[in-house]
mmCIF file of C-alpha atoms in Angstrom:
data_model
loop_
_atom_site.group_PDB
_atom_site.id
_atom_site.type_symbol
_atom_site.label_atom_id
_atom_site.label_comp_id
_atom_site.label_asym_id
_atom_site.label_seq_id
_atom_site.Cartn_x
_atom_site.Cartn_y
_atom_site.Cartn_z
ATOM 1 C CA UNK A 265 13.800 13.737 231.285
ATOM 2 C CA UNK A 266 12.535 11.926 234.317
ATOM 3 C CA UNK A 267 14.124 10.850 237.426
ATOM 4 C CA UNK A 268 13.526 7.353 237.639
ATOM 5 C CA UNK A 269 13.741 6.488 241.797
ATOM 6 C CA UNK A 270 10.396 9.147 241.389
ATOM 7 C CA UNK A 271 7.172 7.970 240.881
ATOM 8 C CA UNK A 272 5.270 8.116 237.952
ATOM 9 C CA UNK A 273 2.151 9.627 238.439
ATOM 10 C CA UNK A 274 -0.611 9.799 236.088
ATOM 11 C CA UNK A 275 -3.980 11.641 236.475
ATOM 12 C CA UNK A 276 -6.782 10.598 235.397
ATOM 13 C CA UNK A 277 -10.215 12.797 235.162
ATOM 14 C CA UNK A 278 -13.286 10.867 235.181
ATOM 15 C CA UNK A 279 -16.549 11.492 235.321
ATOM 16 C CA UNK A 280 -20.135 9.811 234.594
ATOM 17 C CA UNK A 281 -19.517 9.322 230.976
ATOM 18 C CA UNK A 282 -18.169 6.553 228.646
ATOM 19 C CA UNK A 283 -15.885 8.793 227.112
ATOM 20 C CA UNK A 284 -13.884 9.004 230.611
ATOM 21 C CA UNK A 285 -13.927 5.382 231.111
ATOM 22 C CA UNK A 286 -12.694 4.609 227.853
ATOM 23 C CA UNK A 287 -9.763 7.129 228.792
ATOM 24 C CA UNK A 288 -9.007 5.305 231.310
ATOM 25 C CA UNK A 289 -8.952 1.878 229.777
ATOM 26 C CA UNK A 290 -6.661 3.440 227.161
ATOM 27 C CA UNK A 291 -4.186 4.669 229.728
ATOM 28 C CA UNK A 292 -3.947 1.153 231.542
ATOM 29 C CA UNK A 293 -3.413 -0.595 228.261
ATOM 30 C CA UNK A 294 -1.398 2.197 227.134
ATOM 31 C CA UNK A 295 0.556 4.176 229.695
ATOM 32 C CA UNK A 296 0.495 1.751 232.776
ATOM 33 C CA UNK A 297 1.891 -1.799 230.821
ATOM 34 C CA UNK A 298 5.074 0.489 230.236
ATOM 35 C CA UNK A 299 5.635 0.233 233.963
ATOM 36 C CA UNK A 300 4.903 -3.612 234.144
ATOM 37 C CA UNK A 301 7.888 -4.841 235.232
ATOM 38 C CA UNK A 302 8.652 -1.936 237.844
ATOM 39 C CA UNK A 303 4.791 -1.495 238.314
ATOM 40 C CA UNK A 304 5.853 0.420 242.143
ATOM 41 C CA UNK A 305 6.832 3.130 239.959
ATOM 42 C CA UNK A 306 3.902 4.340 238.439
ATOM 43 C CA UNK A 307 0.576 5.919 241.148
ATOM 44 C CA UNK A 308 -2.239 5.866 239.331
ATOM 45 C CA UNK A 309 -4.610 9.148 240.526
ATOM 46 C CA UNK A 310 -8.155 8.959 239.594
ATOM 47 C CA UNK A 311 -10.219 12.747 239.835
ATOM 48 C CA UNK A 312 -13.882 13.559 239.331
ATOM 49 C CA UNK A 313 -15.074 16.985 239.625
ATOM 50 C CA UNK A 314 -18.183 16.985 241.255
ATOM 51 C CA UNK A 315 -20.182 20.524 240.545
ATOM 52 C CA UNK A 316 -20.146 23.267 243.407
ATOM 53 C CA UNK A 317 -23.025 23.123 246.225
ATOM 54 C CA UNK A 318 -25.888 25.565 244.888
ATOM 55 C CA UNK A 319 -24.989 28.602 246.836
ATOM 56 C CA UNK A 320 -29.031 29.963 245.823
ATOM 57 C CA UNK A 321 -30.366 29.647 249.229
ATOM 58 C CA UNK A 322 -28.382 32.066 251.473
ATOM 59 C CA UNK A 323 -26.624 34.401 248.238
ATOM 60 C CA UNK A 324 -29.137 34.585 245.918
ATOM 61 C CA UNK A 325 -32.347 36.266 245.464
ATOM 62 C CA UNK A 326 -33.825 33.268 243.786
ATOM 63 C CA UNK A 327 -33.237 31.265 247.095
ATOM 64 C CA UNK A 328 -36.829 30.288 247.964
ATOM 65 C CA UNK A 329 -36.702 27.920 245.325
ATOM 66 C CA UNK A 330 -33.937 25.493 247.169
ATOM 67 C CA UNK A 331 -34.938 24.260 250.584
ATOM 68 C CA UNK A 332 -32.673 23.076 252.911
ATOM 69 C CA UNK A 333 -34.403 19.500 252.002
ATOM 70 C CA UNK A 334 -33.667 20.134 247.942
ATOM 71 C CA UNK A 335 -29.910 21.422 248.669
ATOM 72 C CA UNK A 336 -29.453 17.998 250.701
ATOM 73 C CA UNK A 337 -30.680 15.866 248.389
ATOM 74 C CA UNK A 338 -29.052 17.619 245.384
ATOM 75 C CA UNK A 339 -25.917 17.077 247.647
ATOM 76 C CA UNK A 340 -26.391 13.515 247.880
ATOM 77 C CA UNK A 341 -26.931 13.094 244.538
ATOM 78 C CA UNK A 342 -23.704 14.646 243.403
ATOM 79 C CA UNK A 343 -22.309 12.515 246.234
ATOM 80 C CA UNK A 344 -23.917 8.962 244.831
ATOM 81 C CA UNK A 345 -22.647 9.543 241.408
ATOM 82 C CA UNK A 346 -19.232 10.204 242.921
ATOM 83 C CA UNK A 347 -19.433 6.659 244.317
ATOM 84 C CA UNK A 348 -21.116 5.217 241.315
ATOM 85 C CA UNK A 349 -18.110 6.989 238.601
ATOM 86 C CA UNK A 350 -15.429 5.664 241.260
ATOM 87 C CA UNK A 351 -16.997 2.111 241.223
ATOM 88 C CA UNK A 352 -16.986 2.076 237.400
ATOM 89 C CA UNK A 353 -13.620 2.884 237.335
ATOM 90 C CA UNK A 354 -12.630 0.906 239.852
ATOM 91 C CA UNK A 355 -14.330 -2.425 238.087
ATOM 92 C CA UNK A 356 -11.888 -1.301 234.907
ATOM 93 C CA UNK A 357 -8.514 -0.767 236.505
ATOM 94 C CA UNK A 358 -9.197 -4.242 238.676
ATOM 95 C CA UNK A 359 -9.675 -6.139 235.381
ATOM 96 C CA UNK A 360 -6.262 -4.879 234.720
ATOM 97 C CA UNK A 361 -3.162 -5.757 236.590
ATOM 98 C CA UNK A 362 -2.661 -3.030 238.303
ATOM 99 C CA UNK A 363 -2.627 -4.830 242.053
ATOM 100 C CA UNK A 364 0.538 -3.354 242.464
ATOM 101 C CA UNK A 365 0.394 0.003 240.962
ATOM 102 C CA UNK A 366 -0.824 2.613 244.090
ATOM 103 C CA UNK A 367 -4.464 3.988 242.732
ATOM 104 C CA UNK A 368 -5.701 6.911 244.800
ATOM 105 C CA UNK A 369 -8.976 8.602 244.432
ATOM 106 C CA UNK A 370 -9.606 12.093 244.813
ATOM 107 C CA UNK A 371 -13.212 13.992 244.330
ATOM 108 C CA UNK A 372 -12.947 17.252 244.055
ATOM 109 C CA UNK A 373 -15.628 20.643 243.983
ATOM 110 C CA UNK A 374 -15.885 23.255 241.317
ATOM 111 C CA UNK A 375 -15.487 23.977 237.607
ATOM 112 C CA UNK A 376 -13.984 20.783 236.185
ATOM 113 C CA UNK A 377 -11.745 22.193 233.874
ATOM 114 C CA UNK A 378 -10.248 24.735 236.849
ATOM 115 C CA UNK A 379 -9.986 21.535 239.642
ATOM 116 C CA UNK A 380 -8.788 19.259 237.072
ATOM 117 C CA UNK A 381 -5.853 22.281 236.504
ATOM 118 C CA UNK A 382 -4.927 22.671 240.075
ATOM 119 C CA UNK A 383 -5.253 18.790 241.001
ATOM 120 C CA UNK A 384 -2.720 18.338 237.980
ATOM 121 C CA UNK A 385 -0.165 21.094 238.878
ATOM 122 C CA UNK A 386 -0.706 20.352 242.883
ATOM 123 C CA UNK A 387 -0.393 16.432 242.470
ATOM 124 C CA UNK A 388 2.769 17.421 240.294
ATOM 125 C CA UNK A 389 0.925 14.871 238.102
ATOM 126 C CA UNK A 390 3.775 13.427 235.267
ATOM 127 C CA UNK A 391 1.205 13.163 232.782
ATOM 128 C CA UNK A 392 -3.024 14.078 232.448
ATOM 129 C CA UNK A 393 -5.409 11.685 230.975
ATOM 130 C CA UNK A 394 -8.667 12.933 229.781
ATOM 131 C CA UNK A 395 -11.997 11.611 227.925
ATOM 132 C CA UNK A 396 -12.751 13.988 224.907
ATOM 133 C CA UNK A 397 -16.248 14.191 224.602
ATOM 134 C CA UNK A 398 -17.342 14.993 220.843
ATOM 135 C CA UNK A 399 -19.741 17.799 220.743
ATOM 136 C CA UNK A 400 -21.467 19.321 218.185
ATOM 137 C CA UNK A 401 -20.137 23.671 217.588
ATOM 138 C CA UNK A 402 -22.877 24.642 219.628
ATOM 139 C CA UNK A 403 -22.560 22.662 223.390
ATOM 140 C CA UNK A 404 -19.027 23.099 222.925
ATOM 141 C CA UNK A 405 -19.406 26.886 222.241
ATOM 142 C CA UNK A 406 -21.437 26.860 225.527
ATOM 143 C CA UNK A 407 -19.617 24.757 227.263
ATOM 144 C CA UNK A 408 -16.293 25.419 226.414
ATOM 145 C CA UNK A 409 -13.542 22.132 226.036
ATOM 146 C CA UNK A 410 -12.391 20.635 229.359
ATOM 147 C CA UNK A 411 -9.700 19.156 227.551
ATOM 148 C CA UNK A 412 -8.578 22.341 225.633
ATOM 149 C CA UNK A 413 -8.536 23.940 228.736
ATOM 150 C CA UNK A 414 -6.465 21.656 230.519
ATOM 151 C CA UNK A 415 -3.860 20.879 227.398
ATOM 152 C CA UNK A 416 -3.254 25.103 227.593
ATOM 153 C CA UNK A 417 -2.977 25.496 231.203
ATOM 154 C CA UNK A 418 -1.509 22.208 232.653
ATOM 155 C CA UNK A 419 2.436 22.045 233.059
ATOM 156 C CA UNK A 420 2.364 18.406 232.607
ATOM 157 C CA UNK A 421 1.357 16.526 229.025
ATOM 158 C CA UNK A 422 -1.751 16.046 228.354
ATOM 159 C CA UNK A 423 -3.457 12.997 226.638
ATOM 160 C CA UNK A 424 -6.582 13.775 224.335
ATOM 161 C CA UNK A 425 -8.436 10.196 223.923
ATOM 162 C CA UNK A 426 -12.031 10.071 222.279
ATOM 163 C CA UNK A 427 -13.761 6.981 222.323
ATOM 164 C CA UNK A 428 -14.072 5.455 218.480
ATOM 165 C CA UNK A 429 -16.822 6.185 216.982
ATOM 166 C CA UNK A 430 -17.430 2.183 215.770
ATOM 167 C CA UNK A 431 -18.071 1.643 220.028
ATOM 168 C CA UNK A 432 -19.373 5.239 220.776
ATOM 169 C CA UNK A 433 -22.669 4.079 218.925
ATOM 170 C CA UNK A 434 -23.219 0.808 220.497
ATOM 171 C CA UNK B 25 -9.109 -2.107 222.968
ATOM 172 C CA UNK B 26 -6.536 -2.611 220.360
ATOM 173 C CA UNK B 27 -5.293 -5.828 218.136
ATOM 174 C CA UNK B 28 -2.422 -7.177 219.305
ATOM 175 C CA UNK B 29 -1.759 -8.233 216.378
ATOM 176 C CA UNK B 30 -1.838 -5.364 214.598
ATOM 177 C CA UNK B 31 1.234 -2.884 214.609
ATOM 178 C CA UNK B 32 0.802 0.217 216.888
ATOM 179 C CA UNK B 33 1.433 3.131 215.516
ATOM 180 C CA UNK B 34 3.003 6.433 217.013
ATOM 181 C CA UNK B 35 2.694 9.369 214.833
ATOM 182 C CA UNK B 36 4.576 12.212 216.145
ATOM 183 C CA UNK B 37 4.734 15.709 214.457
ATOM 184 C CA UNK B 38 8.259 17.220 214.286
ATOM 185 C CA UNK B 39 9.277 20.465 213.288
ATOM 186 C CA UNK B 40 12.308 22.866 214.030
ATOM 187 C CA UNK B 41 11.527 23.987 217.642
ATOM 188 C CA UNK B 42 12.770 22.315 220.756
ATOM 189 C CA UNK B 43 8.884 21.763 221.460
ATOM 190 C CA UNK B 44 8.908 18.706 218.986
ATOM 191 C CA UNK B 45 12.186 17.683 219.748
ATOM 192 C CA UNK B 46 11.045 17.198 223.596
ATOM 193 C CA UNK B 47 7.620 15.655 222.481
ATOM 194 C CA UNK B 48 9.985 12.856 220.840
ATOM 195 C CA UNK B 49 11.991 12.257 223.543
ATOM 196 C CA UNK B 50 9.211 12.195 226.002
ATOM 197 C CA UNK B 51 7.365 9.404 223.487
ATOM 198 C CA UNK B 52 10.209 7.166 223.333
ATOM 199 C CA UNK B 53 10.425 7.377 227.019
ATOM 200 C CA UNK B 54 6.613 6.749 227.717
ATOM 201 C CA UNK B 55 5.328 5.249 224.725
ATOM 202 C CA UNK B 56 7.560 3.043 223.380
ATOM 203 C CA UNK B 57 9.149 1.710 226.432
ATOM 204 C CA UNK B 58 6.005 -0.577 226.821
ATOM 205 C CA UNK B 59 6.800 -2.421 223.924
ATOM 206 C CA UNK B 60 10.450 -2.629 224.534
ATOM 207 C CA UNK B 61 9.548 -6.704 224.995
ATOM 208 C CA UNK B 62 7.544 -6.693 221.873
ATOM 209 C CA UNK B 63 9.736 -4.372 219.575
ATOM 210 C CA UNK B 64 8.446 -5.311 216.404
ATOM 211 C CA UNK B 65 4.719 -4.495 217.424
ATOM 212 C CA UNK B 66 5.122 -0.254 217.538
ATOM 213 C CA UNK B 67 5.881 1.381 213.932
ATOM 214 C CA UNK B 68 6.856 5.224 214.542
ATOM 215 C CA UNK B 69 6.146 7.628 212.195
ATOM 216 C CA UNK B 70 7.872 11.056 211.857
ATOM 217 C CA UNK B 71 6.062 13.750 210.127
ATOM 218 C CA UNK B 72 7.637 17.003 209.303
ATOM 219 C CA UNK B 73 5.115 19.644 207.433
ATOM 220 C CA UNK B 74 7.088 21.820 205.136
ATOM 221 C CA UNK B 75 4.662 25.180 204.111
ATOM 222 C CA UNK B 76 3.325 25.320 200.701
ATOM 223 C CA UNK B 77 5.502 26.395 198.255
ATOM 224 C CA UNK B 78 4.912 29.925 196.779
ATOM 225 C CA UNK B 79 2.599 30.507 194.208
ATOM 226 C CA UNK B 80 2.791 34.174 194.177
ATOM 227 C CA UNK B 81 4.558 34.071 190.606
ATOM 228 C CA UNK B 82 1.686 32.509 188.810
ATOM 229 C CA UNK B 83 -1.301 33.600 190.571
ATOM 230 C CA UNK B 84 -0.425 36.704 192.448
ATOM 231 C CA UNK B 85 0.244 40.606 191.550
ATOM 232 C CA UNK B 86 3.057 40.596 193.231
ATOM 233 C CA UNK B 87 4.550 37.740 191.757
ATOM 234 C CA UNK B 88 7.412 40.311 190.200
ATOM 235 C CA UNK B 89 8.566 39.754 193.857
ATOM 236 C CA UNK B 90 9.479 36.529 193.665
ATOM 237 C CA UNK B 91 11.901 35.081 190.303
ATOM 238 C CA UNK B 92 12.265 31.727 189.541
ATOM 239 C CA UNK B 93 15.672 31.387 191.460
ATOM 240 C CA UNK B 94 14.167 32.995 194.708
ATOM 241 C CA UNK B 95 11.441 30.301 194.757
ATOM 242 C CA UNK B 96 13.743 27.566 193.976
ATOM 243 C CA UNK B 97 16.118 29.081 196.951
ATOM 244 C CA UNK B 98 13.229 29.290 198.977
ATOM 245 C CA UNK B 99 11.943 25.263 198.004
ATOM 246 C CA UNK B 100 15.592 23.965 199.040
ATOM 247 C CA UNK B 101 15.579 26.392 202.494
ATOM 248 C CA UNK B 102 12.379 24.261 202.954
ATOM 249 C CA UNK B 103 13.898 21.475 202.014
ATOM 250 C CA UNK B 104 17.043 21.632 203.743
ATOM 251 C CA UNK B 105 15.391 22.995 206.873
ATOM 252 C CA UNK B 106 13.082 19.165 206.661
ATOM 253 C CA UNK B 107 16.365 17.505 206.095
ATOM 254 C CA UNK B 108 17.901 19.352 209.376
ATOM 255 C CA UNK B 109 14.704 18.285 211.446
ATOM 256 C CA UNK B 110 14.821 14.089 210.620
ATOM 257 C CA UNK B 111 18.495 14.532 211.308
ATOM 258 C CA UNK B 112 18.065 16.172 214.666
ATOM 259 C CA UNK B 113 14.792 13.195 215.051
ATOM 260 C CA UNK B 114 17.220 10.642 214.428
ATOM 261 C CA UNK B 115 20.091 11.319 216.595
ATOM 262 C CA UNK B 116 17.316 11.315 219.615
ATOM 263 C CA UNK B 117 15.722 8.352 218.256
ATOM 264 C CA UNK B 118 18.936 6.689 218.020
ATOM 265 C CA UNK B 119 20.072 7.363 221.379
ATOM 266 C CA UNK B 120 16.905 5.203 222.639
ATOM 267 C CA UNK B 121 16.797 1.586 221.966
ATOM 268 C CA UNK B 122 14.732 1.795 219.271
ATOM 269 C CA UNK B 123 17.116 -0.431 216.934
ATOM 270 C CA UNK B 124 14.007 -3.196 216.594
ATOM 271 C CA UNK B 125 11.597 -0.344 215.908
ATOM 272 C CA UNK B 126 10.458 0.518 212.482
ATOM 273 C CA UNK B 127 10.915 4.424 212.140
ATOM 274 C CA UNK B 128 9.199 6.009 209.047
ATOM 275 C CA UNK B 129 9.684 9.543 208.078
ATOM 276 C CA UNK B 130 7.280 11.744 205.889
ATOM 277 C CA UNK B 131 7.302 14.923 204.802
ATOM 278 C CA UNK B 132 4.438 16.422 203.666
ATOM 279 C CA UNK B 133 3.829 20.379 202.335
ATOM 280 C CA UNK B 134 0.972 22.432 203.236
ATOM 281 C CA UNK B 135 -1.130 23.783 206.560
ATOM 282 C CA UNK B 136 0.365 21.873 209.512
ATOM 283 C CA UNK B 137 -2.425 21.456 211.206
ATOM 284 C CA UNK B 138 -4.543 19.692 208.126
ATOM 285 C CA UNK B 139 -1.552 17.963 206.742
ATOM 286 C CA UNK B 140 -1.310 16.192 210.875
ATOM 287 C CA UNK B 141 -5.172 15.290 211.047
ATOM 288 C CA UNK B 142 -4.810 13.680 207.083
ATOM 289 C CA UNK B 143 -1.583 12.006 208.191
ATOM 290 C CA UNK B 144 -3.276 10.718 211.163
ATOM 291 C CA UNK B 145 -6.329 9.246 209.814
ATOM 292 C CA UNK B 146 -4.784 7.707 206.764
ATOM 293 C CA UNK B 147 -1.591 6.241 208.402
ATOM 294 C CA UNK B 148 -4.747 5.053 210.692
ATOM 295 C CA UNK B 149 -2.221 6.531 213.425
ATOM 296 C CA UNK B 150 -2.880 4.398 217.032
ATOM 297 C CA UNK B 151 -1.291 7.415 218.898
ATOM 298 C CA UNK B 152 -0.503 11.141 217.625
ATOM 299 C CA UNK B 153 2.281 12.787 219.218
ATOM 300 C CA UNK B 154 2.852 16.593 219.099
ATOM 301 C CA UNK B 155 4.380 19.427 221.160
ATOM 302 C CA UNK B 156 2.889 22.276 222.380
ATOM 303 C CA UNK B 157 3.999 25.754 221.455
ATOM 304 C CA UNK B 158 3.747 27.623 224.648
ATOM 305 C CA UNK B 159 2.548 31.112 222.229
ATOM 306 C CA UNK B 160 1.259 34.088 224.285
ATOM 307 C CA UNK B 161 -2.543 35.061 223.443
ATOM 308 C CA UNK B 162 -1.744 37.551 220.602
ATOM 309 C CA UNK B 163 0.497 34.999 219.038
ATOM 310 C CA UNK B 164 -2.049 32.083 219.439
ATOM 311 C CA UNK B 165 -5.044 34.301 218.247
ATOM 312 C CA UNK B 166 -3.067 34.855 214.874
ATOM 313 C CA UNK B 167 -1.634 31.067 214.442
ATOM 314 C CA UNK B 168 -4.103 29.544 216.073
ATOM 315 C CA UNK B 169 -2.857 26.175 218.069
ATOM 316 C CA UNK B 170 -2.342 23.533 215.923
ATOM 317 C CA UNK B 171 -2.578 21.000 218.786
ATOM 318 C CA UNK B 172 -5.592 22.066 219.635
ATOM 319 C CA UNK B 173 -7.042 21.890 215.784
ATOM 320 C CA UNK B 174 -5.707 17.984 215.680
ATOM 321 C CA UNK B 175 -6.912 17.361 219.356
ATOM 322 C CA UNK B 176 -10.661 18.261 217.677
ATOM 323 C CA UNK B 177 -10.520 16.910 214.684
ATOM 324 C CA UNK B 178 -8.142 13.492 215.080
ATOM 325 C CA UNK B 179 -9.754 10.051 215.488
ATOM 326 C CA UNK B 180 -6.894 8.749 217.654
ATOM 327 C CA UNK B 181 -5.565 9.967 221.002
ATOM 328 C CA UNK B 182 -3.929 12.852 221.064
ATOM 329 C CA UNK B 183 -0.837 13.540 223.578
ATOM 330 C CA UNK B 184 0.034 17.107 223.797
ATOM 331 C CA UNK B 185 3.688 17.677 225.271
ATOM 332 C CA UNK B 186 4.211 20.945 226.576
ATOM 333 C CA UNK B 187 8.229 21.339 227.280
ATOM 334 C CA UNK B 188 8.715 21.727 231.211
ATOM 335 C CA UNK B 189 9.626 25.777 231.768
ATOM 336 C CA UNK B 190 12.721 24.494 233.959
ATOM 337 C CA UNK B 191 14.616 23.078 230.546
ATOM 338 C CA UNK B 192 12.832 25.617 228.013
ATOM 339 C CA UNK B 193 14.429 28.581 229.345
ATOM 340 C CA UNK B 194 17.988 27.056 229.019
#
């Protein structure tokens, strides 16, 4: 099924909500104690998507509404919460033993659900971890399931995890 | 995150395709391997789904299609096909250490997909299990994906194992 001299590597998106960091917690207590006592098997890959530069200024007619100035500071925005979701994380997989499990950090540009795809194919990720957020029929009919995405186009299982409701409302 | 205490338990959906038979090996390589030094603290749970049984004779016009002894040939095809399905479980099962590991197996009758989130919930299921049907679009418009259904509608994680192209086209 596997080859065991490979490493293990499992992917996990994150992003800015609890959901994702919940995810995560679930795969250390879950995926990553499997690998305890060969813990240099296992490379733990965390990915958040940040969203595209606006492209407004030089493609779109609309343009005159992003300055330079705005662009750069929506850039740096994006930017800061990339740091601020990698430090979250980070302060979870620290708490758990994991100083000898390889964690790499990758931010990636563009559709989540598309990156996510390509990271997990490219990576030749052994299994994806994902948050599932719990929307109501409507944002989810606008915004379409990351997760279902993923679980139909990634080679590589996929992990579902919502976040109990009992916590979710804290 | 979870009782220790408490038994941790794997519900996997199995059914006559290779898909589910993969999905099981792939859990008792990932899954239960974490508890291999704690045995007694993982309960698995096998679920086969059987399809309702007929009710055309009663209910439907066309019951003159179907006697008595074609439903009753049809119930034990069910049947036996369930039987065939926990055998073919068990033999993997068995090959993995999973001698200190309670294994349950249910079989329930009615729409997969609803009979897997009931199962779920009421077995209070820590981890749900299931493989994924690689159906084209026309196929997957009819059926609809069952993994996807549970993925919405289960409380628990939800690991959906699709079975790598390399071995499925054996």
């Amino acid at each position: 099924m596997e080859e065991s001299n490979e490493k293990k590597i499992i992917l996990v998106a994150v992003d800015e909500s609890e959901e994702s960091m919940y995810a995560l917690s679930w795969c250390l207590h879950n995926l990553l104690s499997s690998t305890a006592a060969q813990p240099t098997n296992t490379k733990l890959v965390l990915l958040y998507v940040k969203p595209p530069p606006p492209v407004y200024s030089s493609l779109d007619a609309t343009g005159y509404l992003f300055g330079c100035d705005v662009i750069a500071t929506m850039e740096k925005y994006t930017k800061d919460i990339a740091t601020s979701v990698m430090s979250k994380a980070e302060r979870i997989y620290k708490d758990f033993h994991t100083n000898n499990i390889q964690v790499d950090k990758i931010v990636g540009s563009g559709e989540a659900k598309d990156v996510i795809c390509v990271a997990a194919d490219k990576l030749r990720a052994d299994i994806l971890v994902m948050g599932s957020h719990d929307y109501g029929f409507f944002k989810r009919a606008l915004l379409g399931s990351v997760s279902e995405h993923c679980a139909k186009h990634v080679k590589c299982p996929v992990v579902v995890i919502k976040r109990p409701k009992t916590t979710a409302q804290i």
